PDB file of C-alpha atoms in Angstrom:
ATOM      1  CA  VAL I   1     130.646  90.927  49.629  1.00 66.00           C
ATOM      2  CA  ASN I   2     128.579  91.613  52.726  1.00 79.00           C
ATOM      3  CA  HIS I   3     131.017  90.385  55.394  1.00 90.00           C
ATOM      4  CA  ILE I   4     134.770  90.861  55.741  1.00 92.00           C
ATOM      5  CA  PHE I   5     136.998  89.784  58.621  1.00 94.00           C
ATOM      6  CA  GLY I   6     140.216  91.464  59.650  1.00 93.00           C
ATOM      7  CA  PHE I   7     142.576  92.931  62.193  1.00 88.00           C
ATOM      8  CA  PRO I   8     143.653  96.616  62.232  1.00 83.00           C
ATOM      9  CA  GLY I   9     147.060  97.514  60.858  1.00 87.00           C
ATOM     10  CA  GLY I  10     148.906 100.459  59.361  1.00 88.00           C
ATOM     11  CA  MET I  11     149.148  99.105  55.812  1.00 91.00           C
ATOM     12  CA  VAL I  12     145.388  98.557  55.475  1.00 92.00           C
ATOM     13  CA  THR I  13     144.244 101.899  56.894  1.00 91.00           C
ATOM     14  CA  TYR I  14     142.746 103.115  53.608  1.00 92.00           C
ATOM     15  CA  LEU I  15     140.903  99.827  53.121  1.00 93.00           C
ATOM     16  CA  MET I  16     139.488 100.077  56.646  1.00 93.00           C
ATOM     17  CA  ASP I  17     138.477 103.697  56.042  1.00 92.00           C
ATOM     18  CA  SER I  18     136.619 102.617  52.904  1.00 91.00           C
ATOM     19  CA  LEU I  19     134.864  99.824  54.793  1.00 91.00           C
ATOM     20  CA  GLU I  20     133.626 102.381  57.317  1.00 92.00           C
ATOM     21  CA  LYS I  21     132.323 104.618  54.521  1.00 92.00           C
ATOM     22  CA  HIS I  22     130.301 101.697  53.128  1.00 91.00           C
ATOM     23  CA  LYS I  23     129.189 100.070  56.380  1.00 91.00           C
ATOM     24  CA  ASP I  24     125.592 100.014  55.118  1.00 92.00           C
ATOM     25  CA  GLN I  25     126.736  97.486  52.480  1.00 92.00           C
ATOM     26  CA  ILE I  26     129.688  95.713  54.099  1.00 93.00           C
ATOM     27  CA  ASN I  27     129.891  94.380  57.655  1.00 93.00           C
ATOM     28  CA  ALA I  28     133.511  94.540  58.795  1.00 94.00           C
ATOM     29  CA  HIS I  29     134.252  92.213  61.726  1.00 95.00           C
ATOM     30  CA  VAL I  30     137.406  92.961  63.720  1.00 94.00           C
ATOM     31  CA  ASN I  31     139.170  90.026  65.385  1.00 95.00           C
ATOM     32  CA  TYR I  32     142.041  90.125  67.853  1.00 93.00           C
ATOM     33  CA  HIS I  33     144.339  88.038  65.648  1.00 96.00           C
ATOM     34  CA  GLU I  34     144.744  87.719  61.901  1.00 96.00           C
ATOM     35  CA  GLN I  35     144.617  83.923  62.074  1.00 97.00           C
ATOM     36  CA  ALA I  36     141.149  84.208  63.636  1.00 97.00           C
ATOM     37  CA  SER I  37     140.094  86.389  60.691  1.00 97.00           C
ATOM     38  CA  ALA I  38     141.429  83.801  58.237  1.00 98.00           C
ATOM     39  CA  PHE I  39     139.425  81.018  59.882  1.00 98.00           C
ATOM     40  CA  CYS I  40     136.312  83.203  59.998  1.00 97.00           C
ATOM     41  CA  ALA I  41     136.630  83.610  56.236  1.00 97.00           C
ATOM     42  CA  CYS I  42     137.045  79.839  55.883  1.00 97.00           C
ATOM     43  CA  SER I  43     133.940  79.155  57.981  1.00 96.00           C
ATOM     44  CA  PHE I  44     131.895  81.675  55.992  1.00 96.00           C
ATOM     45  CA  GLY I  45     133.082  80.154  52.713  1.00 95.00           C
ATOM     46  CA  GLN I  46     132.246  76.613  53.824  1.00 91.00           C
ATOM     47  CA  ILE I  47     128.766  77.458  55.086  1.00 91.00           C
ATOM     48  CA  LYS I  48     127.695  79.866  52.339  1.00 92.00           C
ATOM     49  CA  ASN I  49     129.586  78.329  49.398  1.00 90.00           C
ATOM     50  CA  ILE I  50     130.610  81.832  48.344  1.00 93.00           C
ATOM     51  CA  PRO I  51     134.005  83.383  49.088  1.00 96.00           C
ATOM     52  CA  GLY I  52     134.714  84.455  52.645  1.00 96.00           C
ATOM     53  CA  VAL I  53     136.947  87.536  52.753  1.00 97.00           C
ATOM     54  CA  ALA I  54     139.678  88.427  55.254  1.00 97.00           C
ATOM     55  CA  TYR I  55     142.197  91.262  55.374  1.00 97.00           C
ATOM     56  CA  ALA I  56     145.427  91.964  57.235  1.00 96.00           C
ATOM     57  CA  THR I  57     148.296  94.399  57.251  1.00 95.00           C
ATOM     58  CA  SER I  58     151.671  93.647  55.659  1.00 95.00           C
ATOM     59  CA  GLY I  59     154.530  91.578  57.075  1.00 94.00           C
ATOM     60  CA  PRO I  60     153.563  89.783  60.299  1.00 95.00           C
ATOM     61  CA  GLY I  61     149.889  90.533  59.740  1.00 96.00           C
ATOM     62  CA  ALA I  62     150.005  88.792  56.379  1.00 96.00           C
ATOM     63  CA  THR I  63     152.007  85.812  57.639  1.00 97.00           C
ATOM     64  CA  ASN I  64     149.465  85.288  60.429  1.00 97.00           C
ATOM     65  CA  LEU I  65     146.910  84.525  57.708  1.00 98.00           C
ATOM     66  CA  VAL I  66     148.973  81.673  56.276  1.00 98.00           C
ATOM     67  CA  THR I  67     147.533  78.835  58.398  1.00 98.00           C
ATOM     68  CA  GLY I  68     143.994  79.812  57.398  1.00 98.00           C
ATOM     69  CA  ILE I  69     145.052  80.111  53.757  1.00 98.00           C
ATOM     70  CA  ALA I  70     146.502  76.587  53.897  1.00 98.00           C
ATOM     71  CA  ASN I  71     143.269  75.336  55.471  1.00 98.00           C
ATOM     72  CA  ALA I  72     141.246  76.893  52.646  1.00 98.00           C
ATOM     73  CA  TYR I  73     143.560  75.387  50.022  1.00 97.00           C
ATOM     74  CA  TYR I  74     143.543  71.814  51.287  1.00 95.00           C
ATOM     75  CA  ASP I  75     139.824  71.775  52.129  1.00 93.00           C
ATOM     76  CA  SER I  76     138.859  73.544  48.869  1.00 95.00           C
ATOM     77  CA  ILE I  77     137.167  76.530  50.527  1.00 96.00           C
ATOM     78  CA  PRO I  78     136.438  79.630  48.406  1.00 97.00           C
ATOM     79  CA  THR I  79     138.198  82.540  50.138  1.00 98.00           C
ATOM     80  CA  ILE I  80     139.680  85.935  49.279  1.00 98.00           C
ATOM     81  CA  PHE I  81     142.579  87.297  51.335  1.00 98.00           C
ATOM     82  CA  ILE I  82     143.530  90.964  50.997  1.00 97.00           C
ATOM     83  CA  THR I  83     146.821  92.129  52.453  1.00 97.00           C
ATOM     84  CA  GLY I  84     148.207  95.608  52.751  1.00 95.00           C
ATOM     85  CA  GLN I  85     151.685  96.331  51.449  1.00 95.00           C
ATOM     86  CA  VAL I  86     154.190  99.171  51.674  1.00 93.00           C
ATOM     87  CA  LYS I  87     153.918 101.909  49.070  1.00 93.00           C
ATOM     88  CA  THR I  88     155.131 101.019  45.594  1.00 92.00           C
ATOM     89  CA  THR I  89     157.953 103.562  46.041  1.00 91.00           C
ATOM     90  CA  GLU I  90     159.186 101.637  49.114  1.00 91.00           C
ATOM     91  CA  LEU I  91     159.308  98.162  47.540  1.00 88.00           C
ATOM     92  CA  MET I  92     162.695  96.450  47.196  1.00 89.00           C
ATOM     93  CA  ASP I  93     162.177  96.169  43.421  1.00 85.00           C
ATOM     94  CA  GLY I  94     165.302  94.083  42.783  1.00 84.00           C
ATOM     95  CA  LEU I  95     167.512  95.586  45.486  1.00 89.00           C
ATOM     96  CA  GLN I  96     169.782  92.990  47.099  1.00 88.00           C
ATOM     97  CA  VAL I  97     168.493  93.644  50.610  1.00 89.00           C
ATOM     98  CA  ARG I  98     166.173  91.686  52.864  1.00 89.00           C
ATOM     99  CA  GLN I  99     163.720  94.527  53.372  1.00 89.00           C
ATOM    100  CA  LYS I 100     163.324  98.151  52.338  1.00 88.00           C
ATOM    101  CA  GLY I 101     159.877  99.369  53.428  1.00 88.00           C
ATOM    102  CA  PHE I 102     158.648  98.928  57.000  1.00 90.00           C
ATOM    103  CA  GLN I 103     157.241  95.371  57.380  1.00 90.00           C
ATOM    104  CA  GLU I 104     157.692  94.771  53.651  1.00 90.00           C
ATOM    105  CA  MET I 105     157.253  91.127  52.647  1.00 92.00           C
ATOM    106  CA  ASP I 106     156.438  89.433  49.348  1.00 94.00           C
ATOM    107  CA  ILE I 107     153.402  87.599  50.710  1.00 96.00           C
ATOM    108  CA  ALA I 108     152.122  86.730  47.212  1.00 97.00           C
ATOM    109  CA  ALA I 109     155.272  84.700  46.518  1.00 96.00           C
ATOM    110  CA  LEU I 110     155.149  83.155  49.985  1.00 97.00           C
ATOM    111  CA  VAL I 111     151.616  81.748  49.604  1.00 98.00           C
ATOM    112  CA  ALA I 112     151.820  80.903  45.881  1.00 98.00           C
ATOM    113  CA  PRO I 113     152.043  77.113  46.565  1.00 98.00           C
ATOM    114  CA  ILE I 114     148.866  77.161  48.715  1.00 98.00           C
ATOM    115  CA  THR I 115     146.641  79.496  46.703  1.00 98.00           C
ATOM    116  CA  LYS I 116     144.866  79.241  43.368  1.00 98.00           C
ATOM    117  CA  TYR I 117     145.985  82.775  42.511  1.00 97.00           C
ATOM    118  CA  ALA I 118     148.178  85.273  44.347  1.00 98.00           C
ATOM    119  CA  VAL I 119     149.190  88.646  42.940  1.00 97.00           C
ATOM    120  CA  ARG I 120     150.357  92.113  43.965  1.00 97.00           C
ATOM    121  CA  VAL I 121     148.178  94.845  42.485  1.00 97.00           C
ATOM    122  CA  MET I 122     150.562  97.544  41.323  1.00 96.00           C
ATOM    123  CA  SER I 123     148.037  99.958  39.800  1.00 95.00           C
ATOM    124  CA  ALA I 124     144.598 101.200  40.827  1.00 95.00           C
ATOM    125  CA  GLU I 125     143.582 100.725  37.187  1.00 96.00           C
ATOM    126  CA  ASP I 126     143.797  96.960  37.769  1.00 96.00           C
ATOM    127  CA  LEU I 127     141.724  96.813  40.950  1.00 96.00           C
ATOM    128  CA  ARG I 128     138.371  95.965  39.365  1.00 96.00           C
ATOM    129  CA  TYR I 129     139.934  93.344  37.083  1.00 97.00           C
ATOM    130  CA  GLN I 130     141.860  91.678  39.903  1.00 97.00           C
ATOM    131  CA  LEU I 131     138.919  91.684  42.324  1.00 96.00           C
ATOM    132  CA  GLU I 132     136.563  90.191  39.744  1.00 96.00           C
ATOM    133  CA  LYS I 133     139.174  87.631  38.703  1.00 97.00           C
ATOM    134  CA  SER I 134     139.775  86.709  42.349  1.00 97.00           C
ATOM    135  CA  PHE I 135     136.117  85.858  42.955  1.00 96.00           C
ATOM    136  CA  SER I 136     135.917  83.921  39.694  1.00 95.00           C
ATOM    137  CA  VAL I 137     139.079  81.914  40.397  1.00 96.00           C
ATOM    138  CA  ALA I 138     138.117  81.237  44.032  1.00 97.00           C
ATOM    139  CA  MET I 139     134.786  79.717  42.930  1.00 94.00           C
ATOM    140  CA  GLY I 140     135.762  78.193  39.573  1.00 91.00           C
ATOM    141  CA  GLY I 141     136.540  74.485  39.224  1.00 90.00           C
ATOM    142  CA  ARG I 142     137.834  73.221  42.542  1.00 92.00           C
ATOM    143  CA  PRO I 143     137.285  76.152  44.947  1.00 95.00           C
ATOM    144  CA  GLY I 144     140.132  77.580  46.986  1.00 97.00           C
ATOM    145  CA  PRO I 145     141.914  80.668  48.313  1.00 98.00           C
ATOM    146  CA  VAL I 146     143.093  83.719  46.392  1.00 98.00           C
ATOM    147  CA  LEU I 147     145.329  86.497  47.734  1.00 98.00           C
ATOM    148  CA  LEU I 148     145.545  90.111  46.608  1.00 98.00           C
ATOM    149  CA  ASP I 149     148.460  92.155  47.953  1.00 97.00           C
ATOM    150  CA  ILE I 150     147.659  95.874  47.627  1.00 96.00           C
ATOM    151  CA  PRO I 151     150.287  98.571  48.295  1.00 96.00           C
ATOM    152  CA  LEU I 152     149.236 101.523  50.454  1.00 94.00           C
ATOM    153  CA  ASP I 153     149.409 104.115  47.673  1.00 94.00           C
ATOM    154  CA  VAL I 154     147.237 101.924  45.414  1.00 95.00           C
ATOM    155  CA  GLN I 155     144.637 101.632  48.193  1.00 94.00           C
ATOM    156  CA  ARG I 156     144.284 105.393  48.525  1.00 93.00           C
ATOM    157  CA  GLU I 157     143.623 106.079  44.839  1.00 93.00           C
ATOM    158  CA  TRP I 158     140.194 107.384  43.786  1.00 92.00           C
ATOM    159  CA  ILE I 159     138.650 105.212  41.082  1.00 92.00           C
ATOM    160  CA  CYS I 160     135.427 104.912  39.107  1.00 93.00           C
ATOM    161  CA  PRO I 161     134.860 101.125  38.899  1.00 91.00           C
ATOM    162  CA  GLU I 162     132.500 101.442  35.918  1.00 93.00           C
ATOM    163  CA  GLU I 163     135.321 102.959  33.850  1.00 94.00           C
ATOM    164  CA  LEU I 164     137.862 100.232  34.672  1.00 94.00           C
ATOM    165  CA  ARG I 165     138.315  97.007  32.735  1.00 94.00           C
ATOM    166  CA  GLY I 166     136.529  93.965  34.119  1.00 95.00           C
ATOM    167  CA  TYR I 167     137.252  90.241  34.044  1.00 94.00           C
ATOM    168  CA  THR I 168     135.469  87.613  31.969  1.00 88.00           C
ATOM    169  CA  GLY I 169     135.824  84.121  33.380  1.00 81.00           C
ATOM    170  CA  GLU I 170     136.333  80.860  31.546  1.00 74.00           C
ATOM    171  CA  THR I 171     133.926  77.915  31.438  1.00 72.00           C
ATOM    172  CA  ILE I 172     134.795  74.222  31.525  1.00 69.00           C
ATOM    173  CA  ALA I 173     132.804  71.848  29.301  1.00 74.00           C
ATOM    174  CA  PHE I 174     132.504  68.079  29.693  1.00 75.00           C
ATOM    175  CA  ASP I 175     130.410  65.302  28.163  1.00 81.00           C
ATOM    176  CA  LYS I 176     127.892  64.559  30.908  1.00 82.00           C
ATOM    177  CA  LYS I 177     125.842  62.144  28.788  1.00 88.00           C
ATOM    178  CA  SER I 178     128.693  59.759  27.981  1.00 87.00           C
ATOM    179  CA  ILE I 179     129.746  59.673  31.652  1.00 85.00           C
ATOM    180  CA  CYS I 180     126.203  58.733  32.720  1.00 88.00           C
ATOM    181  CA  ASN I 181     125.903  56.079  30.003  1.00 91.00           C
ATOM    182  CA  GLU I 182     129.177  54.475  31.070  1.00 91.00           C
ATOM    183  CA  LEU I 183     128.056  54.359  34.705  1.00 91.00           C
ATOM    184  CA  MET I 184     124.668  52.854  33.806  1.00 92.00           C
ATOM    185  CA  GLY I 185     126.419  50.123  31.851  1.00 93.00           C
ATOM    186  CA  LEU I 186     128.623  49.229  34.821  1.00 93.00           C
ATOM    187  CA  LEU I 187     125.689  49.274  37.255  1.00 92.00           C
ATOM    188  CA  SER I 188     123.652  46.906  35.104  1.00 92.00           C
ATOM    189  CA  ASN I 189     126.335  44.213  35.517  1.00 93.00           C
ATOM    190  CA  ALA I 190     127.300  44.858  39.153  1.00 94.00           C
ATOM    191  CA  LYS I 191     126.112  42.629  42.008  1.00 95.00           C
ATOM    192  CA  ARG I 192     127.865  44.354  44.934  1.00 95.00           C
ATOM    193  CA  PRO I 193     128.177  48.061  44.069  1.00 96.00           C
ATOM    194  CA  VAL I 194     129.298  50.544  46.741  1.00 96.00           C
ATOM    195  CA  ILE I 195     129.506  54.340  46.612  1.00 96.00           C
ATOM    196  CA  ILE I 196     132.262  56.312  48.324  1.00 96.00           C
ATOM    197  CA  ALA I 197     130.908  59.809  48.972  1.00 96.00           C
ATOM    198  CA  GLY I 198     133.531  62.537  49.266  1.00 95.00           C
ATOM    199  CA  ASN I 199     133.389  66.129  50.421  1.00 93.00           C
ATOM    200  CA  GLY I 200     133.377  67.183  46.764  1.00 93.00           C
ATOM    201  CA  ILE I 201     129.631  66.478  46.835  1.00 94.00           C
ATOM    202  CA  ASN I 202     129.208  69.129  49.531  1.00 92.00           C
ATOM    203  CA  ILE I 203     131.527  71.579  47.796  1.00 91.00           C
ATOM    204  CA  ALA I 204     129.508  71.234  44.586  1.00 90.00           C
ATOM    205  CA  ASN I 205     126.201  71.864  46.413  1.00 89.00           C
ATOM    206  CA  ALA I 206     125.056  68.484  45.108  1.00 92.00           C
ATOM    207  CA  ARG I 207     123.878  66.848  48.347  1.00 92.00           C
ATOM    208  CA  GLN I 208     120.229  66.587  47.359  1.00 93.00           C
ATOM    209  CA  GLU I 209     120.976  65.289  43.863  1.00 94.00           C
ATOM    210  CA  PHE I 210     123.308  62.703  45.379  1.00 94.00           C
ATOM    211  CA  ARG I 211     120.740  61.594  47.957  1.00 93.00           C
ATOM    212  CA  ASN I 212     118.119  61.261  45.218  1.00 93.00           C
ATOM    213  CA  PHE I 213     120.556  59.096  43.245  1.00 92.00           C
ATOM    214  CA  CYS I 214     121.177  56.856  46.278  1.00 91.00           C
ATOM    215  CA  GLU I 215     117.468  56.407  46.947  1.00 90.00           C
ATOM    216  CA  MET I 216     116.783  55.617  43.292  1.00 91.00           C
ATOM    217  CA  PHE I 217     119.429  52.885  42.944  1.00 91.00           C
ATOM    218  CA  LYS I 218     119.460  51.557  46.552  1.00 92.00           C
ATOM    219  CA  ILE I 219     123.264  51.316  46.634  1.00 93.00           C
ATOM    220  CA  PRO I 220     125.187  51.054  49.948  1.00 95.00           C
ATOM    221  CA  VAL I 221     127.115  54.239  50.757  1.00 96.00           C
ATOM    222  CA  VAL I 222     130.370  54.812  52.619  1.00 96.00           C
ATOM    223  CA  SER I 223     132.216  58.105  52.817  1.00 96.00           C
ATOM    224  CA  SER I 224     135.536  59.795  53.266  1.00 94.00           C
ATOM    225  CA  MET I 225     136.224  61.243  56.700  1.00 92.00           C
ATOM    226  CA  ILE I 226     135.152  64.776  55.737  1.00 89.00           C
ATOM    227  CA  GLY I 227     132.349  63.562  53.490  1.00 91.00           C
ATOM    228  CA  VAL I 228     130.369  62.089  56.400  1.00 91.00           C
ATOM    229  CA  ASP I 229     127.515  64.585  56.024  1.00 91.00           C
ATOM    230  CA  ALA I 230     126.921  63.990  52.327  1.00 91.00           C
ATOM    231  CA  TYR I 231     124.360  61.228  53.004  1.00 91.00           C
ATOM    232  CA  PHE I 232     122.300  60.192  56.065  1.00 86.00           C
ATOM    233  CA  GLY I 233     120.159  57.374  54.621  1.00 85.00           C
ATOM    234  CA  ASP I 234     119.637  53.838  55.955  1.00 88.00           C
ATOM    235  CA  ARG I 235     122.279  52.440  53.613  1.00 91.00           C
ATOM    236  CA  TYR I 236     125.096  54.573  55.042  1.00 94.00           C
ATOM    237  CA  LEU I 237     127.744  52.276  56.574  1.00 95.00           C
ATOM    238  CA  GLY I 238     130.200  54.886  57.902  1.00 94.00           C
ATOM    239  CA  PHE I 239     133.469  56.353  56.684  1.00 93.00           C
ATOM    240  CA  ILE I 240     136.373  54.282  55.395  1.00 94.00           C
ATOM    241  CA  GLY I 241     140.088  54.217  56.016  1.00 91.00           C
ATOM    242  CA  ALA I 242     142.617  53.673  58.782  1.00 89.00           C
ATOM    243  CA  TYR I 243     140.355  55.354  61.347  1.00 90.00           C
ATOM    244  CA  GLY I 244     137.119  54.337  59.651  1.00 92.00           C
ATOM    245  CA  HIS I 245     134.282  51.954  60.441  1.00 94.00           C
ATOM    246  CA  ARG I 246     134.795  48.191  60.110  1.00 95.00           C
ATOM    247  CA  ALA I 247     131.564  47.619  58.154  1.00 95.00           C
ATOM    248  CA  ALA I 248     132.421  50.397  55.696  1.00 95.00           C
ATOM    249  CA  ASN I 249     135.892  48.984  55.041  1.00 94.00           C
ATOM    250  CA  PHE I 250     134.522  45.469  54.563  1.00 94.00           C
ATOM    251  CA  ALA I 251     131.878  46.697  52.111  1.00 95.00           C
ATOM    252  CA  VAL I 252     134.556  48.367  49.981  1.00 95.00           C
ATOM    253  CA  ALA I 253     136.862  45.337  50.164  1.00 93.00           C
ATOM    254  CA  LYS I 254     134.109  42.949  48.956  1.00 94.00           C
ATOM    255  CA  SER I 255     132.530  45.208  46.325  1.00 95.00           C
ATOM    256  CA  ASP I 256     132.601  44.453  42.597  1.00 95.00           C
ATOM    257  CA  LEU I 257     131.905  48.063  41.538  1.00 96.00           C
ATOM    258  CA  LEU I 258     133.221  51.049  43.470  1.00 96.00           C
ATOM    259  CA  ILE I 259     131.740  54.428  42.549  1.00 96.00           C
ATOM    260  CA  THR I 260     133.829  57.228  44.060  1.00 95.00           C
ATOM    261  CA  LEU I 261     132.362  60.727  43.927  1.00 95.00           C
ATOM    262  CA  GLY I 262     134.376  63.788  44.940  1.00 94.00           C
ATOM    263  CA  THR I 263     137.065  62.039  46.958  1.00 93.00           C
ATOM    264  CA  ARG I 264     140.794  61.954  46.278  1.00 90.00           C
ATOM    265  CA  LEU I 265     141.235  58.400  47.645  1.00 91.00           C
ATOM    266  CA  ASP I 266     144.206  59.332  49.795  1.00 89.00           C
ATOM    267  CA  CYS I 267     146.627  56.807  51.267  1.00 90.00           C
ATOM    268  CA  ARG I 268     144.722  56.606  54.566  1.00 88.00           C
ATOM    269  CA  GLN I 269     141.712  55.387  52.603  1.00 89.00           C
ATOM    270  CA  THR I 270     143.440  52.990  50.217  1.00 90.00           C
ATOM    271  CA  GLY I 271     146.375  51.856  52.346  1.00 87.00           C
ATOM    272  CA  GLU I 272     149.983  52.027  51.246  1.00 87.00           C
ATOM    273  CA  ASN I 273     149.668  48.957  49.000  1.00 88.00           C
ATOM    274  CA  LYS I 274     146.926  49.943  46.593  1.00 85.00           C
ATOM    275  CA  GLU I 275     146.783  46.429  45.128  1.00 86.00           C
ATOM    276  CA  ASN I 276     144.947  45.393  48.306  1.00 87.00           C
ATOM    277  CA  PHE I 277     142.305  48.118  47.987  1.00 90.00           C
ATOM    278  CA  CYS I 278     138.999  46.672  46.668  1.00 89.00           C
ATOM    279  CA  PRO I 279     140.927  44.009  44.675  1.00 89.00           C
ATOM    280  CA  THR I 280     137.851  42.517  42.964  1.00 89.00           C
ATOM    281  CA  ALA I 281     136.120  45.785  42.060  1.00 93.00           C
ATOM    282  CA  GLU I 282     136.018  47.966  39.005  1.00 94.00           C
ATOM    283  CA  VAL I 283     136.513  51.589  40.089  1.00 94.00           C
ATOM    284  CA  PHE I 284     134.399  54.318  38.521  1.00 94.00           C
ATOM    285  CA  ARG I 285     135.963  57.546  39.728  1.00 93.00           C
ATOM    286  CA  VAL I 286     134.512  61.058  39.433  1.00 91.00           C
ATOM    287  CA  ASP I 287     136.805  63.791  40.739  1.00 88.00           C
ATOM    288  CA  ILE I 288     137.589  67.350  39.744  1.00 86.00           C
ATOM    289  CA  ASP I 289     141.382  66.892  39.733  1.00 82.00           C
ATOM    290  CA  PRO I 290     142.773  65.167  36.599  1.00 77.00           C
TER     291      PRO I 290
END
């Protein structure tokens, strides 16, 4: 991490003190609102294709990150969000009250539906493991946001990272050769093939490989709305869908082979009645979500 974005708050004071001690390695950027910090992290993650990091204090500071977290989740942006929390001795811990510690809130539970991983770190012994896991999860498979909620007394612990347990990520294997062979077979019989380029191409850092593929096979290209920058060649017809370009929609409708790469084919692309979407085409779909 060489950049982190945040807004000052009482429950992240030890984190901020540590950032100051290591300012030769980490540039801490202070914004005037936590939501601004969240979107800075999103922008960094989109441009660099490595996790952008943002921090905020507990309670209202943490909830102000939520819009940026949702943005990172739905646009598949690798991001790490670190929130401060009340001391472990001040947590509700099963008490039937709304709040015990000052500005206490279970932010991990709140953002669970819009994160790839959200956890409260209850022991300094777990910090290295959880940080390493967070970066691995944020970047692995379909990228997205991760949140670590760190209580104040855990933040102030002295640790030796080399002595703590680390995290070993998992790898995903797939049969690339059989996929390519199947596509080549379909292309050899197609007379009107069209490619739909999605933002997944950008997320995977595969723009150049994709452009090489397009130039090699001379196939017309359309795109999703947010995949418009995946290809700029002469055969690009525009983006498809309800707000898309007429030529692009016609090309898809008349195609006999539709190759979709990194797009979820949402209802604004296909229309509500999917039977009317490219009715004469065989669809060869490559997407990271099953």
